[in-house]
C-alpha positions as MATLAB code, in Angstrom:
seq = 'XXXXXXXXXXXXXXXXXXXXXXXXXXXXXXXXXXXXXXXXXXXXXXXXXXXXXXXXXXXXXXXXXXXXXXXXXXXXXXXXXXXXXXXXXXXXXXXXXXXXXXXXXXXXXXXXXXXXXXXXXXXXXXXXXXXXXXXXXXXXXXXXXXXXXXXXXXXXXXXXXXXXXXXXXXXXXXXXXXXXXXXX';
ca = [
      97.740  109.417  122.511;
     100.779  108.210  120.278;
     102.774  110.673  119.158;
     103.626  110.652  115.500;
     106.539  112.130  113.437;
     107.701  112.639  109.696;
     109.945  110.700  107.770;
     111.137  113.947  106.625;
     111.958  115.420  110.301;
     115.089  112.886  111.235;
     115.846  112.652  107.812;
     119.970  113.158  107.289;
     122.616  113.835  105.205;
     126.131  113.678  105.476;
     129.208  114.286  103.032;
     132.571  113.377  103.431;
     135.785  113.997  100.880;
     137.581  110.684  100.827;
     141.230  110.714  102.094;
     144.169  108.306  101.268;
     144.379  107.550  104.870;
     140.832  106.046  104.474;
     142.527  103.788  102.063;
     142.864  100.050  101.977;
     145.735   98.343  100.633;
     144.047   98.494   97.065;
     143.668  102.211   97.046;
     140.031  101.859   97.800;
     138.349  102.997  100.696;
     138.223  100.440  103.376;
     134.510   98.965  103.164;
     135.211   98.995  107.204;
     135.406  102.455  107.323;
     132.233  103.590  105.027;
     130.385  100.980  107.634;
     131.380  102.699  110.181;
     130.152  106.219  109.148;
     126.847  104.316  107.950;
     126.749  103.206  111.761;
     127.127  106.919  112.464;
     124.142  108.204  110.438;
     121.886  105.737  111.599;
     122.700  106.743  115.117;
     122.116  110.434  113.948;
     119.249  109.512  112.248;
     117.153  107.046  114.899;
     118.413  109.460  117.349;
     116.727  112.545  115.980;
     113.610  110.438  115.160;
     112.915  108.975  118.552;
     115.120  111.915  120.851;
     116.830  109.233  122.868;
     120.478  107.585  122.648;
     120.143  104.374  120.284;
     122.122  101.011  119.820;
     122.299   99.486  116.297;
     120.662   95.886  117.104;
     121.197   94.527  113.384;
     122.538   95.458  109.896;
     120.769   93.800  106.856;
     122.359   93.378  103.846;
     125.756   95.758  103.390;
     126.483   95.257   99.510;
     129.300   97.033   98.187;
     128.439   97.625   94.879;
     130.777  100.126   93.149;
     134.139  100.720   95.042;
     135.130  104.445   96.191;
     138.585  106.326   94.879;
     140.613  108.418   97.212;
     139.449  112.069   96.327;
     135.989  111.365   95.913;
     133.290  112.770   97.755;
     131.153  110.325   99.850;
     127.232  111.296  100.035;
     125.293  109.510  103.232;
     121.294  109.842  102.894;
     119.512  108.345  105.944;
     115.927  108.110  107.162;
     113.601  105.875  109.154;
     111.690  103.639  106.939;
     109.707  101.873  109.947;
     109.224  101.791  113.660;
     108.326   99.213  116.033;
     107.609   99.693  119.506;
     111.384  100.482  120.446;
     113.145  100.208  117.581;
     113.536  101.692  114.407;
     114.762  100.607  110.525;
     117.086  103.418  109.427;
     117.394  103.178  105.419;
     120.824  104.405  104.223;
     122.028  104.852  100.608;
     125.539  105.602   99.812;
     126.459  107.326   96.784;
     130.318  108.983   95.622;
     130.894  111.751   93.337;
     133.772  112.174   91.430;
     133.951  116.270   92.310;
     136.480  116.658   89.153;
     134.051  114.781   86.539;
     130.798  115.410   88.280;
     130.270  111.573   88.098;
     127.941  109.994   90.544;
     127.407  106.435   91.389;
     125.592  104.223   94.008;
     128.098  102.318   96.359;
     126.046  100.610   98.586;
     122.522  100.717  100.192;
     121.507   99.192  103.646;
     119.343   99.123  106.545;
     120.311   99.399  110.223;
     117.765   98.384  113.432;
     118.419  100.827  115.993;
     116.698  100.493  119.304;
     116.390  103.548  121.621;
     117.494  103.346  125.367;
     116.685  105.639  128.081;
     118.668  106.609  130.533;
     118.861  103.491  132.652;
     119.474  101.120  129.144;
     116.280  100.558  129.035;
     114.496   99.980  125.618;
     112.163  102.747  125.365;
     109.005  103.789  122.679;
     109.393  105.252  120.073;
     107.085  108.190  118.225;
     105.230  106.162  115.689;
     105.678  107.239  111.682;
     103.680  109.469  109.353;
     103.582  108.348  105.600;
     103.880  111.190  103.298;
     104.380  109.441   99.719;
     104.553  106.392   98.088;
     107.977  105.513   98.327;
     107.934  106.119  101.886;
     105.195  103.657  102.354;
     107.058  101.428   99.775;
     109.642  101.531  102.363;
     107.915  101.018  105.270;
     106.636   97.808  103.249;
     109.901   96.281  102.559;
     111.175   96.785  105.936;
     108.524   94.705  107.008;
     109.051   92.150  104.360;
     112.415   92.217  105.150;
     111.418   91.431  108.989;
     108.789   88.744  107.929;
     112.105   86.752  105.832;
     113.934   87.573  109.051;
     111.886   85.250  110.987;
     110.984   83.071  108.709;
     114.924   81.801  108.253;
     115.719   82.266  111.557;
     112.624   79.907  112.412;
     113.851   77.501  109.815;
     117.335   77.031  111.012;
     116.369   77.028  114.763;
     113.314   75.039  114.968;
     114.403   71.132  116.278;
     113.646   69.758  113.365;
     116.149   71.125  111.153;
     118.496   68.610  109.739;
     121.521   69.496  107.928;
     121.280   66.000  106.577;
     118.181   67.562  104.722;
     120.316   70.364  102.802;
     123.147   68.126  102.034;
     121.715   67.938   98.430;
     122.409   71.987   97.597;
     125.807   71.350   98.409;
     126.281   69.236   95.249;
     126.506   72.179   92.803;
     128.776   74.013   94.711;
     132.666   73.835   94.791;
     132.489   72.017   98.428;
     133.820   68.694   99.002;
     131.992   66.977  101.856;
     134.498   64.414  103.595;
     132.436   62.996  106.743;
     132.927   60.090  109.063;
     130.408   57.203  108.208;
     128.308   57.395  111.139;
     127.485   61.374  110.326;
];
């Protein structure tokens, strides 16, 4: 029999106060070093959901959407939104707090595929999922859509008949000037 697990039992949270010497040239934290304390929690958090060591296999869609001040304090929220056979999607949502104002904002939400490995580096199964509410089955949705556009783009741009002389025409409203030799 599979064995199942909450959402709610890997589920983590971590909170760091942002330092200067987290700082990019700007005065901003470095987006390279919030990605890589997202690529911490979704270690934490695919680790504690399947109990083995995991990998990150993908990251889809990392947008920055508010920037983060020295001084502020960084909130991490992480939890498995779907699980395959060895792998999981960890959802993450990044917020910041400005501890003097009390101001909170979202900075950036993404989703990591971790796959779990046992001891040899083997990909190994993972417990399967229990649903308790509706937005964790919204998630579990998405993560599939998200999957299902996945492979439908990658199919697109790898199948043989793709043709870049086929797209040439969306290039025309963008600020690209295509200079080719005449028997491209």
């Amino acid at each position: 029999m599979k064995n199942y697990k909450k959402v709610d039992a890997s589920r983590i949270s971590i909170s760091e106060l942002m330092l200067p010497s987290h700082s990019n040239f700007s005065g901003k934290i470095h987006g390279g070093y919030i990605l890589n304390l997202m690529d911490q929690i979704a270690f934490a958090c695919a680790s504690k959901h399947s109990k083995a060591y995991c990998v990150t296999a993908s990251v889809d869609t990392v947008d920055f959407l508010n920037p983060i001040e020295v001084g502020e304090l960084v909130t991490m929220k992480a939890s498995v939104n779907f699980v395959g056979n060895t792998s999981m999607v960890v959802g993450i949502r990044v917020i910041a707090e400005n501890i003097q104002t009390g101001v909170i904002k979202h900075c950036n939400s993404s989703y990591f595929t971790m796959v779990a490995k046992d001891e040899s580096g083997k990909s190994t199964p993972v417990p399967g999922l229990i649903l308790n509410d509706k937005n964790e089955v919204k998630r579990f949705l998405k993560a599939l859509k998200r999957m299902e556009t996945k492979k439908q783009r990658q199919f697109e741009f790898d199948h043989q008949d793709f043709s870049h002389i086929d797209y040439l025409p969306l290039l025309q409203d963008h600020k690209v000037r295509i200079d080719l030799p005449d028997n491209f």
